[in-house]
């Protein structure tokens, strides 16, 4: 129980959609629920009922902040599931009406992160904001498109998809920036998202005030050689989403429905748009906690869900590991780094993959 509670205590802030521990990829035959989850009692997969119940009680008491859902999957089965209600209209009434970077220029819309009509749930439904976990879904979709021959080689230059004459601050470094650099957030663009998101100097907050987020990000000057330094950049994933549409001829939302959501049995979702009308690939996805657990299980099972190979693991997993090593060169072994829009916690004995969506450094919307 101590390890489970400690894991939550390290990263579970407000409001979490799913604290999910998918601990083994082995799947046992059992009757599936209507949404294709197999259910089991914790004891049947060597988990302690008492430990899980203790964590549940801690969450319910408010020990870990505003957690909305707690799901545990093991051996391909859902073994624990609890939901927690919070009166967000009352909790964030003052913040929702206070001008600031998190409210931006959209006090009643989706980019006011304290507006309970949009956050953390979509319009009083069970669809929860994924925030930056959206980026990990985008990574999976790029992997699917690559395996189908519908997406360019990752070493293709980014500017190949744009009219260079209308892009600002073009130099040799920007011309060398590739799709791989966008995926690994080693693009080299001059961007600082390390500040709290309610800080007006945060690069994301500045971008959010622009009409065309892709153009704003692409126009930034270069701060580093691409491919050398990991620097978390939400704008990079927006550029990637735009390129996805240009390269495949399909909007990434439509592609997700056909090639990811439908195979997983995810038929209820919402995907927000940027002010310019593009699919918001850096934070715009809303799905249920169970749907998020399916995506985590898919990653755990090397791209396989039940009898279907949704993502072909050949090459993509190697790309992930290669990109993670690249990203971690400039970081301490205990730091987090990003590889193909997934976050990795470096340890000597094991490798963990984490998808985490943040509103700011103290508030997490969603975590796997």
Short mmCIF file of C-alpha atoms in Angstrom, two decimals:
data_model
loop_
_atom_site.label_atom_id
_atom_site.label_comp_id
_atom_site.label_asym_id
_atom_site.label_seq_id
_atom_site.Cartn_x
_atom_site.Cartn_y
_atom_site.Cartn_z
CA UNK A 1 0.00 0.00 0.00
CA UNK A 2 2.89 2.36 0.78
CA UNK A 3 4.19 2.25 -2.79
CA UNK A 4 0.76 2.97 -4.26
CA UNK A 5 0.11 5.87 -1.90
CA UNK A 6 3.61 7.23 -2.47
CA UNK A 7 3.14 7.11 -6.23
CA UNK A 8 -0.04 9.11 -5.93
CA UNK A 9 1.46 11.54 -3.46
CA UNK A 10 4.32 12.34 -5.84
CA UNK A 11 2.22 13.38 -8.79
CA UNK A 12 -1.48 13.57 -8.07
CA UNK A 13 -2.69 17.14 -7.85
CA UNK A 14 -5.88 18.92 -8.94
CA UNK A 15 -7.95 17.58 -10.63
CA UNK A 16 -6.78 14.16 -11.80
CA UNK A 17 -8.89 12.21 -14.26
CA UNK A 18 -7.33 8.81 -13.70
CA UNK A 19 -4.52 7.71 -11.43
CA UNK A 20 -3.87 4.53 -13.35
CA UNK A 21 -1.48 1.70 -12.52
CA UNK A 22 -1.45 -0.80 -15.40
CA UNK A 23 0.97 -3.27 -13.90
CA UNK A 24 1.06 -6.23 -16.26
CA UNK A 25 0.28 -6.82 -19.91
CA UNK A 26 -1.01 -10.35 -19.43
CA UNK A 27 -4.72 -10.61 -20.31
CA UNK A 28 -6.91 -13.36 -18.87
CA UNK A 29 -10.14 -14.59 -20.47
CA UNK A 30 -13.19 -13.16 -18.76
CA UNK A 31 -16.56 -11.71 -19.72
CA UNK A 32 -16.15 -8.16 -21.00
CA UNK A 33 -18.27 -5.16 -20.04
CA UNK A 34 -20.21 -3.28 -22.76
CA UNK A 35 -17.19 -1.01 -23.27
CA UNK A 36 -14.89 -4.04 -23.59
CA UNK A 37 -13.20 -3.82 -20.21
CA UNK A 38 -12.72 -7.10 -18.38
CA UNK A 39 -13.45 -6.79 -14.67
CA UNK A 40 -11.79 -8.66 -11.82
CA UNK A 41 -11.43 -8.52 -8.06
CA UNK A 42 -8.04 -7.15 -6.91
CA UNK A 43 -7.16 -10.36 -5.07
CA UNK A 44 -7.40 -12.40 -8.28
CA UNK A 45 -4.52 -10.40 -9.77
CA UNK A 46 -2.42 -10.30 -6.57
CA UNK A 47 -3.45 -6.85 -5.40
CA UNK A 48 -4.58 -5.99 -1.90
CA UNK A 49 -8.20 -4.91 -1.49
CA UNK A 50 -7.25 -3.25 1.79
CA UNK A 51 -4.46 -1.19 0.23
CA UNK A 52 -6.64 0.05 -2.61
CA UNK A 53 -9.46 0.86 -0.22
CA UNK A 54 -7.04 2.79 1.98
CA UNK A 55 -5.90 4.89 -0.99
CA UNK A 56 -9.55 5.44 -1.92
CA UNK A 57 -10.29 6.67 1.59
CA UNK A 58 -7.31 9.04 1.46
CA UNK A 59 -8.52 10.46 -1.85
CA UNK A 60 -12.06 10.81 -0.56
CA UNK A 61 -10.79 12.70 2.48
CA UNK A 62 -9.08 15.24 0.23
CA UNK A 63 -5.54 14.24 1.17
CA UNK A 64 -4.34 14.46 -2.44
CA UNK A 65 -6.43 17.39 -3.60
CA UNK A 66 -9.25 17.36 -6.12
CA UNK A 67 -9.00 13.93 -7.71
CA UNK A 68 -11.93 13.07 -9.97
CA UNK A 69 -11.31 9.40 -10.71
CA UNK A 70 -9.09 6.58 -9.50
CA UNK A 71 -8.78 3.49 -11.71
CA UNK A 72 -6.44 0.53 -11.35
CA UNK A 73 -5.82 -2.01 -14.11
CA UNK A 74 -3.70 -5.14 -13.81
CA UNK A 75 -3.20 -8.09 -16.15
CA UNK A 76 -5.48 -6.42 -18.68
CA UNK A 77 -8.40 -6.18 -16.24
CA UNK A 78 -10.01 -3.28 -14.48
CA UNK A 79 -9.82 -4.15 -10.79
CA UNK A 80 -10.64 -0.88 -9.01
CA UNK A 81 -12.69 2.15 -10.03
CA UNK A 82 -13.90 5.08 -7.98
CA UNK A 83 -15.16 8.56 -8.86
CA UNK A 84 -15.21 11.68 -6.69
CA UNK A 85 -17.53 14.66 -6.97
CA UNK A 86 -16.39 18.25 -6.44
CA UNK A 87 -18.37 21.45 -6.71
CA UNK A 88 -16.07 23.16 -9.21
CA UNK A 89 -18.47 26.05 -9.96
CA UNK A 90 -18.17 27.04 -6.30
CA UNK A 91 -14.52 26.09 -5.83
CA UNK A 92 -13.29 28.21 -8.74
CA UNK A 93 -15.99 30.87 -8.94
CA UNK A 94 -13.53 33.67 -8.16
CA UNK A 95 -10.73 32.40 -10.43
CA UNK A 96 -13.15 31.92 -13.35
CA UNK A 97 -14.06 35.59 -13.24
CA UNK A 98 -10.55 36.95 -12.63
CA UNK A 99 -8.62 38.16 -15.71
CA UNK A 100 -5.27 36.43 -16.10
CA UNK A 101 -3.17 34.17 -18.27
CA UNK A 102 -5.30 31.09 -17.60
CA UNK A 103 -8.43 32.98 -18.60
CA UNK A 104 -6.68 34.56 -21.62
CA UNK A 105 -9.12 36.42 -23.90
CA UNK A 106 -11.82 33.77 -23.63
CA UNK A 107 -13.56 34.12 -20.25
CA UNK A 108 -16.55 31.95 -21.21
CA UNK A 109 -14.81 29.47 -23.49
CA UNK A 110 -12.51 26.44 -23.33
CA UNK A 111 -9.33 28.43 -22.67
CA UNK A 112 -10.59 29.69 -19.33
CA UNK A 113 -9.28 26.74 -17.35
CA UNK A 114 -11.42 27.62 -14.35
CA UNK A 115 -14.68 27.64 -16.31
CA UNK A 116 -16.62 24.58 -15.04
CA UNK A 117 -18.50 24.36 -18.35
CA UNK A 118 -15.19 23.30 -19.91
CA UNK A 119 -12.88 22.14 -17.10
CA UNK A 120 -12.23 19.63 -15.85
CA UNK A 121 -15.30 18.02 -17.45
CA UNK A 122 -16.80 18.89 -20.81
CA UNK A 123 -20.23 20.46 -20.30
CA UNK A 124 -21.33 18.36 -17.33
CA UNK A 125 -20.57 15.05 -19.05
CA UNK A 126 -18.20 12.23 -18.06
CA UNK A 127 -15.67 13.48 -20.64
CA UNK A 128 -12.64 14.79 -18.77
CA UNK A 129 -10.00 17.17 -20.07
CA UNK A 130 -6.84 15.26 -20.98
CA UNK A 131 -4.75 18.44 -21.14
CA UNK A 132 -1.25 17.43 -22.29
CA UNK A 133 -2.02 13.72 -22.28
CA UNK A 134 -3.51 14.74 -25.64
CA UNK A 135 0.09 14.95 -26.88
CA UNK A 136 0.62 11.25 -26.11
CA UNK A 137 -2.50 10.37 -28.10
CA UNK A 138 -1.12 12.42 -30.99
CA UNK A 139 2.14 10.48 -30.73
CA UNK A 140 0.22 7.21 -31.02
CA UNK A 141 -1.61 8.51 -34.09
CA UNK A 142 1.67 9.49 -35.73
CA UNK A 143 2.91 5.96 -35.00
CA UNK A 144 -0.17 4.46 -36.63
CA UNK A 145 0.13 6.70 -39.68
CA UNK A 146 3.84 5.89 -40.02
CA UNK A 147 3.18 2.16 -39.93
CA UNK A 148 0.52 2.57 -42.64
CA UNK A 149 2.87 4.56 -44.86
CA UNK A 150 0.68 7.65 -44.53
CA UNK A 151 3.09 9.91 -42.65
CA UNK A 152 6.51 11.12 -43.81
CA UNK A 153 9.81 9.90 -42.43
CA UNK A 154 10.54 11.53 -39.08
CA UNK A 155 13.74 13.07 -40.44
CA UNK A 156 11.76 15.18 -42.94
CA UNK A 157 12.43 18.93 -42.44
CA UNK A 158 9.51 20.82 -40.91
CA UNK A 159 9.78 23.77 -43.31
CA UNK A 160 9.09 21.41 -46.21
CA UNK A 161 5.41 21.78 -45.29
CA UNK A 162 5.37 25.59 -45.20
CA UNK A 163 6.02 28.52 -47.50
CA UNK A 164 9.35 29.68 -46.12
CA UNK A 165 8.76 33.21 -47.39
CA UNK A 166 5.98 33.76 -44.83
CA UNK A 167 7.86 32.23 -41.88
CA UNK A 168 9.83 34.61 -39.68
CA UNK A 169 13.32 34.13 -38.22
CA UNK A 170 14.35 31.49 -40.75
CA UNK A 171 17.98 30.44 -40.46
CA UNK A 172 20.00 27.28 -40.97
CA UNK A 173 18.89 25.86 -37.64
CA UNK A 174 15.21 26.27 -38.42
CA UNK A 175 15.74 24.72 -41.85
CA UNK A 176 17.32 21.70 -40.11
CA UNK A 177 14.39 21.19 -37.71
CA UNK A 178 12.64 17.86 -38.41
CA UNK A 179 9.42 16.08 -37.54
CA UNK A 180 11.41 14.01 -35.06
CA UNK A 181 12.50 17.20 -33.32
CA UNK A 182 8.85 18.22 -32.90
CA UNK A 183 7.96 14.82 -31.46
CA UNK A 184 10.86 14.83 -29.02
CA UNK A 185 10.44 18.52 -28.16
CA UNK A 186 14.03 19.13 -29.16
CA UNK A 187 12.97 21.60 -31.87
CA UNK A 188 15.34 24.34 -30.73
CA UNK A 189 12.70 27.10 -30.82
CA UNK A 190 13.06 29.91 -28.27
CA UNK A 191 10.26 28.87 -25.92
CA UNK A 192 9.86 28.88 -22.13
CA UNK A 193 6.98 26.86 -20.71
CA UNK A 194 8.71 26.28 -17.38
CA UNK A 195 6.96 29.22 -15.75
CA UNK A 196 3.56 28.78 -14.06
CA UNK A 197 0.77 28.89 -16.63
CA UNK A 198 -0.77 31.93 -14.96
CA UNK A 199 2.49 33.82 -15.53
CA UNK A 200 2.03 36.15 -18.54
CA UNK A 201 5.66 35.50 -19.55
CA UNK A 202 5.01 31.79 -20.06
CA UNK A 203 5.39 31.10 -23.79
CA UNK A 204 2.15 29.12 -23.84
CA UNK A 205 0.26 32.05 -22.28
CA UNK A 206 1.70 34.38 -24.92
CA UNK A 207 0.81 31.98 -27.74
CA UNK A 208 -2.72 31.57 -26.40
CA UNK A 209 -3.40 35.25 -27.07
CA UNK A 210 -2.57 34.83 -30.76
CA UNK A 211 -5.16 33.83 -33.36
CA UNK A 212 -2.97 31.40 -35.31
CA UNK A 213 -1.04 29.32 -32.76
CA UNK A 214 0.86 27.32 -35.38
CA UNK A 215 2.13 30.42 -37.16
CA UNK A 216 3.06 32.09 -33.87
CA UNK A 217 5.15 29.11 -32.78
CA UNK A 218 6.79 28.55 -36.14
CA UNK A 219 7.75 32.25 -36.36
CA UNK A 220 9.74 32.15 -33.11
CA UNK A 221 13.50 32.58 -33.32
CA UNK A 222 15.72 29.59 -32.65
CA UNK A 223 17.39 29.26 -29.28
CA UNK A 224 19.29 26.01 -29.84
CA UNK A 225 20.36 23.65 -32.56
CA UNK A 226 17.43 21.28 -33.22
CA UNK A 227 17.81 17.75 -31.95
CA UNK A 228 20.17 18.58 -29.08
CA UNK A 229 18.20 19.96 -26.13
CA UNK A 230 14.86 18.82 -24.72
CA UNK A 231 12.60 21.80 -24.02
CA UNK A 232 8.92 21.22 -23.28
CA UNK A 233 6.98 23.03 -25.99
CA UNK A 234 3.21 22.70 -26.44
CA UNK A 235 3.41 24.74 -29.63
CA UNK A 236 5.58 22.07 -31.25
CA UNK A 237 2.72 19.57 -31.03
CA UNK A 238 0.39 22.10 -32.66
CA UNK A 239 2.80 22.37 -35.60
CA UNK A 240 2.88 18.57 -35.74
CA UNK A 241 -0.92 18.37 -35.84
CA UNK A 242 -1.04 20.86 -38.70
CA UNK A 243 1.57 18.88 -40.63
CA UNK A 244 -0.38 15.67 -39.95
CA UNK A 245 -3.37 17.10 -41.81
CA UNK A 246 -1.22 18.32 -44.70
CA UNK A 247 0.67 15.02 -45.01
CA UNK A 248 -2.22 12.57 -44.64
CA UNK A 249 -4.99 14.67 -46.14
CA UNK A 250 -7.06 13.91 -43.04
CA UNK A 251 -7.71 15.94 -39.92
CA UNK A 252 -6.09 14.19 -36.97
CA UNK A 253 -9.43 13.98 -35.13
CA UNK A 254 -11.00 12.06 -38.03
CA UNK A 255 -7.94 9.85 -38.22
CA UNK A 256 -8.18 9.13 -34.48
CA UNK A 257 -11.79 8.03 -34.78
CA UNK A 258 -11.02 5.54 -37.56
CA UNK A 259 -7.69 4.17 -36.45
CA UNK A 260 -7.61 4.51 -32.64
CA UNK A 261 -10.94 5.28 -30.98
CA UNK A 262 -13.06 2.80 -32.95
CA UNK A 263 -10.67 -0.15 -32.43
CA UNK A 264 -10.63 0.63 -28.69
CA UNK A 265 -14.40 1.00 -28.50
CA UNK A 266 -14.16 4.70 -27.63
CA UNK A 267 -17.30 6.21 -29.11
CA UNK A 268 -17.75 9.22 -26.84
CA UNK A 269 -15.20 12.03 -26.91
CA UNK A 270 -14.80 15.74 -27.60
CA UNK A 271 -11.78 17.35 -29.26
CA UNK A 272 -11.50 21.11 -29.00
CA UNK A 273 -10.32 23.46 -31.74
CA UNK A 274 -7.84 26.31 -31.62
CA UNK A 275 -9.06 29.87 -32.33
CA UNK A 276 -7.83 29.33 -35.92
CA UNK A 277 -10.05 26.25 -36.28
CA UNK A 278 -7.40 23.51 -36.12
CA UNK A 279 -7.68 20.45 -33.89
CA UNK A 280 -5.99 21.34 -30.61
CA UNK A 281 -3.33 18.63 -30.57
CA UNK A 282 -1.54 19.89 -27.48
CA UNK A 283 -4.36 19.76 -24.93
CA UNK A 284 -7.81 19.67 -26.54
CA UNK A 285 -8.96 16.06 -26.09
CA UNK A 286 -11.72 15.06 -23.66
CA UNK A 287 -12.45 11.37 -22.95
CA UNK A 288 -13.71 9.33 -20.02
CA UNK A 289 -11.50 7.81 -17.35
CA UNK A 290 -12.18 4.32 -18.69
CA UNK A 291 -11.20 5.41 -22.19
CA UNK A 292 -7.96 6.85 -20.86
CA UNK A 293 -7.28 3.55 -19.13
CA UNK A 294 -7.75 1.76 -22.45
CA UNK A 295 -5.13 3.94 -24.09
CA UNK A 296 -2.71 3.27 -21.23
CA UNK A 297 -3.36 -0.46 -21.55
CA UNK A 298 -2.77 -0.20 -25.29
CA UNK A 299 0.68 1.30 -24.68
CA UNK A 300 1.44 -1.35 -22.08
CA UNK A 301 0.50 -4.14 -24.48
CA UNK A 302 2.81 -2.79 -27.21
CA UNK A 303 0.00 -1.37 -29.30
CA UNK A 304 -2.36 -4.33 -29.01
CA UNK A 305 -5.96 -4.18 -27.76
CA UNK A 306 -7.70 -7.53 -27.42
CA UNK A 307 -7.21 -9.29 -30.78
CA UNK A 308 -6.20 -6.27 -32.83
CA UNK A 309 -2.76 -4.74 -33.34
CA UNK A 310 -3.80 -1.09 -33.27
CA UNK A 311 -0.26 0.31 -33.28
CA UNK A 312 2.49 -1.73 -34.89
CA UNK A 313 5.32 -1.76 -32.35
CA UNK A 314 8.10 -2.56 -34.79
CA UNK A 315 10.35 0.46 -35.09
CA UNK A 316 8.08 2.79 -33.09
CA UNK A 317 9.25 1.49 -29.71
CA UNK A 318 12.87 1.76 -30.86
CA UNK A 319 12.16 5.31 -32.03
CA UNK A 320 10.71 6.02 -28.59
CA UNK A 321 13.78 4.72 -26.77
CA UNK A 322 16.19 6.48 -29.14
CA UNK A 323 14.33 9.76 -28.75
CA UNK A 324 14.27 9.41 -24.97
CA UNK A 325 18.04 8.92 -24.83
CA UNK A 326 18.44 12.01 -27.00
CA UNK A 327 16.15 14.05 -24.78
CA UNK A 328 17.82 12.93 -21.56
CA UNK A 329 21.37 13.88 -22.56
CA UNK A 330 21.03 17.32 -21.04
CA UNK A 331 19.17 16.16 -17.91
CA UNK A 332 19.97 14.46 -14.62
CA UNK A 333 19.10 10.74 -14.40
CA UNK A 334 16.23 11.49 -12.01
CA UNK A 335 14.66 14.18 -14.20
CA UNK A 336 11.78 13.63 -16.57
CA UNK A 337 12.29 13.89 -20.29
CA UNK A 338 10.10 13.56 -23.33
CA UNK A 339 10.37 11.03 -26.11
CA UNK A 340 7.82 11.09 -28.94
CA UNK A 341 5.42 13.07 -26.75
CA UNK A 342 5.60 10.56 -23.90
CA UNK A 343 7.38 11.35 -20.65
CA UNK A 344 9.93 8.96 -19.20
CA UNK A 345 11.16 8.71 -15.65
CA UNK A 346 14.78 7.62 -15.81
CA UNK A 347 15.80 4.85 -13.42
CA UNK A 348 18.70 2.41 -13.46
CA UNK A 349 16.61 -0.72 -13.11
CA UNK A 350 13.41 0.07 -14.96
CA UNK A 351 11.75 2.33 -17.48
CA UNK A 352 8.41 4.03 -16.85
CA UNK A 353 6.25 5.83 -19.37
CA UNK A 354 4.03 8.61 -18.12
CA UNK A 355 1.44 10.79 -19.76
CA UNK A 356 0.61 13.83 -17.70
CA UNK A 357 -1.57 16.83 -18.47
CA UNK A 358 -0.86 20.00 -16.53
CA UNK A 359 -2.70 23.24 -15.96
CA UNK A 360 0.29 24.61 -14.06
CA UNK A 361 3.10 23.16 -11.98
CA UNK A 362 0.83 22.62 -8.96
CA UNK A 363 -2.33 21.45 -10.72
CA UNK A 364 -2.54 18.32 -12.81
CA UNK A 365 -5.63 17.65 -14.91
CA UNK A 366 -4.82 14.12 -15.89
CA UNK A 367 -2.19 11.54 -15.16
CA UNK A 368 -1.31 7.97 -16.13
#
